[in-house]
Coordinates of N, CA and C in Angstrom, one line a residue:
X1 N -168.0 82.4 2.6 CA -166.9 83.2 2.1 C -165.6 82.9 2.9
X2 N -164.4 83.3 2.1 CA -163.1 82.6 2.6 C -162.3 84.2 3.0
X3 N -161.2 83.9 4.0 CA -160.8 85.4 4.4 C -159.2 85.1 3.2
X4 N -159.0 86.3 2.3 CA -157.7 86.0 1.4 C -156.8 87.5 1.7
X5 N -155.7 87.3 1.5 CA -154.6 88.4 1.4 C -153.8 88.3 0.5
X6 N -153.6 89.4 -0.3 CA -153.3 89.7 -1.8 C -152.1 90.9 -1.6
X7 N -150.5 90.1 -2.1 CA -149.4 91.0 -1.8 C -148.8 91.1 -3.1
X8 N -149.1 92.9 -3.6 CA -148.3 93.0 -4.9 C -147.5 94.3 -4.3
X9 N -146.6 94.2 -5.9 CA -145.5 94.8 -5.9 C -145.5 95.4 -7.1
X10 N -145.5 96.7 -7.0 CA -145.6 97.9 -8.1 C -144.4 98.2 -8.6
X11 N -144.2 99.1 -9.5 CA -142.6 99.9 -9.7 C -142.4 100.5 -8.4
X12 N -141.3 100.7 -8.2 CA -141.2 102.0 -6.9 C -141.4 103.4 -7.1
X13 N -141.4 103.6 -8.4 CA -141.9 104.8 -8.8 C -143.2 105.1 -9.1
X14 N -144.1 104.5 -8.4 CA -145.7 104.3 -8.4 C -145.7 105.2 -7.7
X15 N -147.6 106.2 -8.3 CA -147.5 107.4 -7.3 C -149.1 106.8 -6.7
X16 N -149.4 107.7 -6.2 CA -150.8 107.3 -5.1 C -151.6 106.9 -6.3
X17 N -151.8 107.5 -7.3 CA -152.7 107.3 -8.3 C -152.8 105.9 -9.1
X18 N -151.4 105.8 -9.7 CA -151.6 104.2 -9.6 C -151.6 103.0 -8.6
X19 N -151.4 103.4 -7.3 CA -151.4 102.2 -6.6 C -153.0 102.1 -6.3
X20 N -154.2 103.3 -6.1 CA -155.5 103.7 -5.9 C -155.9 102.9 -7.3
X21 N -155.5 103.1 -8.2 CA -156.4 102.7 -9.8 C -155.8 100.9 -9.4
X22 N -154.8 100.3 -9.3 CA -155.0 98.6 -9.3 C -155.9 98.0 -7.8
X23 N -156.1 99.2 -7.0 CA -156.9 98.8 -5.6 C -158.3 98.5 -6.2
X24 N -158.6 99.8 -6.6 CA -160.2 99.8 -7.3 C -160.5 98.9 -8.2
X25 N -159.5 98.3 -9.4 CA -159.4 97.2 -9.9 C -159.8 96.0 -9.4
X26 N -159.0 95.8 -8.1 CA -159.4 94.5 -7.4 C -160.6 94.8 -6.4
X27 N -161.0 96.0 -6.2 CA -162.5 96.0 -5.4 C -163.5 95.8 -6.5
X28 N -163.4 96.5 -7.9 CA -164.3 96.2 -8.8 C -164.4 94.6 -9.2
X29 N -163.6 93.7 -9.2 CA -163.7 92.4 -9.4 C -164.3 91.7 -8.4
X30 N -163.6 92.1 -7.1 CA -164.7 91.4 -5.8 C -165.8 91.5 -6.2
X31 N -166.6 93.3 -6.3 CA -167.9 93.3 -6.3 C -169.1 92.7 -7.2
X32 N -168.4 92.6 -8.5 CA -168.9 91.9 -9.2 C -168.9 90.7 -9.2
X33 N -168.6 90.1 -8.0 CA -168.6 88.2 -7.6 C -168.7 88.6 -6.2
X34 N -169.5 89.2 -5.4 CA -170.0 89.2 -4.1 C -169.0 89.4 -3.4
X35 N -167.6 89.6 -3.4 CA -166.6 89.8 -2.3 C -166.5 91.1 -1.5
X36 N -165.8 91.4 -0.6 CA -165.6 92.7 -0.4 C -164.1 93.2 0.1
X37 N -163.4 94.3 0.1 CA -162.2 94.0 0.3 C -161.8 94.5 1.4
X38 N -161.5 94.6 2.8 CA -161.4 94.8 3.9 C -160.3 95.7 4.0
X39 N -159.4 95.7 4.2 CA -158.2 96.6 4.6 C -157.3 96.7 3.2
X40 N -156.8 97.7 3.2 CA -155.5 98.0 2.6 C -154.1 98.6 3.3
X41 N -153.2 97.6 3.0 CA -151.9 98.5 3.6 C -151.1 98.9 3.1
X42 N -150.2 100.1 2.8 CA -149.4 100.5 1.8 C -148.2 100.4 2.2
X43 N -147.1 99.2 2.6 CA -145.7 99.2 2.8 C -144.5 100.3 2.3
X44 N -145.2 100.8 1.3 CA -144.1 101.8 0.7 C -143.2 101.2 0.0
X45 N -142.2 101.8 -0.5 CA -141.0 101.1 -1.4 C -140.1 100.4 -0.4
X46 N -139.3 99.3 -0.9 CA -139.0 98.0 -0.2 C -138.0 97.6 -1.4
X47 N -136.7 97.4 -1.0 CA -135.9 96.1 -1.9 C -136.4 95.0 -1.9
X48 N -136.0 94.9 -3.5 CA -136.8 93.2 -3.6 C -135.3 92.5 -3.2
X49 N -135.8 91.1 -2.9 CA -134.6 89.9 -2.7 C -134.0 89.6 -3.9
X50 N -134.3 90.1 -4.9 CA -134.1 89.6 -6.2 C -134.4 90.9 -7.2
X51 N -133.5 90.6 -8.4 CA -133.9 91.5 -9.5 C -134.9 91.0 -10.3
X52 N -136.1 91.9 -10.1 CA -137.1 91.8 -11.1 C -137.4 92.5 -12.2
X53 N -137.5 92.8 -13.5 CA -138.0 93.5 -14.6 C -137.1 94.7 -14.7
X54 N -135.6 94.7 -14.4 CA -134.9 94.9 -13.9 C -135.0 96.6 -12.8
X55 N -135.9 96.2 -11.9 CA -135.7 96.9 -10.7 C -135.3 96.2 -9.3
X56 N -134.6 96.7 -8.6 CA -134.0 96.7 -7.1 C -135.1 96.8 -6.0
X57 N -136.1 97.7 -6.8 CA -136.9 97.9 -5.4 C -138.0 98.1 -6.1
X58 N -139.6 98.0 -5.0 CA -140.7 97.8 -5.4 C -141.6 98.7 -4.4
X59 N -142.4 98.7 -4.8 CA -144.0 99.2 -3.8 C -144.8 98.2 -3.9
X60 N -144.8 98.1 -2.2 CA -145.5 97.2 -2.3 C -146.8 97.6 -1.4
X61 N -147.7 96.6 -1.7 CA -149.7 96.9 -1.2 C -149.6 95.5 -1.0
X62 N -150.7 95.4 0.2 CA -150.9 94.2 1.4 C -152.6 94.6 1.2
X63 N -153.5 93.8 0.3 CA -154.6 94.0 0.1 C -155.6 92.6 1.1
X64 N -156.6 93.0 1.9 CA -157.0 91.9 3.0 C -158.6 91.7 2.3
X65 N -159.3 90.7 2.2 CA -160.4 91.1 1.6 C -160.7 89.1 1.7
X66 N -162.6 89.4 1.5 CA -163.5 88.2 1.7 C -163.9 87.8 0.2
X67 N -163.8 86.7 -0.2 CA -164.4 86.7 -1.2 C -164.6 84.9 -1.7
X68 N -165.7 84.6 -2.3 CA -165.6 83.3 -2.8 C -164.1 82.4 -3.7
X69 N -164.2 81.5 -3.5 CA -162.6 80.7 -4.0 C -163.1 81.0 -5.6
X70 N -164.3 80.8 -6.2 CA -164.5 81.6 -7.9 C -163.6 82.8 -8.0
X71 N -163.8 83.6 -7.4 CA -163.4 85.0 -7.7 C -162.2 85.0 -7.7
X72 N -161.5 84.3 -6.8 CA -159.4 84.1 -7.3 C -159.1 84.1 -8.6
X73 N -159.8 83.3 -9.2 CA -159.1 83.1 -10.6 C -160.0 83.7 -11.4
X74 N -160.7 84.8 -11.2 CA -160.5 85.8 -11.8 C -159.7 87.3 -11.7
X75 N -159.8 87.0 -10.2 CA -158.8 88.5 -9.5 C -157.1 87.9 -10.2
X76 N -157.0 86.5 -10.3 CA -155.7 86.1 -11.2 C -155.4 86.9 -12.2
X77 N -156.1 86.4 -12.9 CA -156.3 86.9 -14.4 C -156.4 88.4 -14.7
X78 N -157.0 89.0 -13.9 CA -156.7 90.5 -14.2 C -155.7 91.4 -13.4
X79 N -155.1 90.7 -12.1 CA -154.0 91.1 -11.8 C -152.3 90.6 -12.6
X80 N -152.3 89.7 -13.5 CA -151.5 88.9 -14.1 C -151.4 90.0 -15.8
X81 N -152.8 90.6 -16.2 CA -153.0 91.9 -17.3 C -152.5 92.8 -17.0
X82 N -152.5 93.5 -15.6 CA -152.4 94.8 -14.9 C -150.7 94.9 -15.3
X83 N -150.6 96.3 -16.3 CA -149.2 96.9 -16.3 C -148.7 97.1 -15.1
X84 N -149.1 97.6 -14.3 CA -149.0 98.8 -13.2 C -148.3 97.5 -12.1
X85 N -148.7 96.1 -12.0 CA -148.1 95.3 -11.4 C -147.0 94.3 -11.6
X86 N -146.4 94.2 -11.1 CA -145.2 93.4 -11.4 C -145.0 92.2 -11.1
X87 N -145.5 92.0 -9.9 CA -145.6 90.5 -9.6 C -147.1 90.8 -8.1
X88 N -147.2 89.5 -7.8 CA -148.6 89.4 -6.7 C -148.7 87.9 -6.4
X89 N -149.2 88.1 -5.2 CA -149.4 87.2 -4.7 C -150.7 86.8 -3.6
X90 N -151.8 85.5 -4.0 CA -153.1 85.8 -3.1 C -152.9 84.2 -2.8
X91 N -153.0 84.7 -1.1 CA -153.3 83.5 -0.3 C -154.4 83.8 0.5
X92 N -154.5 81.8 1.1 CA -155.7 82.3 1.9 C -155.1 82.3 3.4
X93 N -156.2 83.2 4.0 CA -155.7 83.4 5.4 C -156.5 82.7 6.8
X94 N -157.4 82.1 6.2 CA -158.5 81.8 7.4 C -159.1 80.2 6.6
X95 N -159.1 78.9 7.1 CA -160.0 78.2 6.1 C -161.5 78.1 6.8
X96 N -161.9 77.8 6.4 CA -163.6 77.4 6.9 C -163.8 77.1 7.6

């Protein structure tokens, strides 16, 4: 298993509830492909460098988690569906 970190950015007007419902989203996809998801960090609302969908500022989640290189492109794919996110980003953190 590969160590990955996964940085999205919500509306700013995300309340606990939706940032909790896209977390459980991406723990439910690890678990169903053997991953598991390690830490979560909640940065809080944050200006973006850029206008996006036209907001100024975002919530952002710093998601840390194990999982096989298969499982990315599906954690793509359903984070790429997800309303609730605006944009994301998963790199890896550790190679083999």
């Amino acid at each position: 298993m590969r160590e990955y970190e996964a940085m999205l950015i919500l509306p700013p007007d995300a309340e606990d509830t939706a940032v909790d419902g896209v977390v459980e989203r991406i723990t439910g996809v690890l678990a169903d492909r053997e991953g598991e998801v390690g830490r979560v960090d909640k940065w809080g609302r944050r200006r973006l460098a850029y206008e996006i969908a036209r907001n100024t500022e975002g919530y952002y989640v710093v998601v840390g988690f194990r999982a096989e290189p298969g499982a990315i492109l599906e954690l793509d794919r359903v984070l790429s569906l997800t309303d609730e996110v605006i944009r994301f980003k998963v790199v890896l953190r550790k190679a083999a």
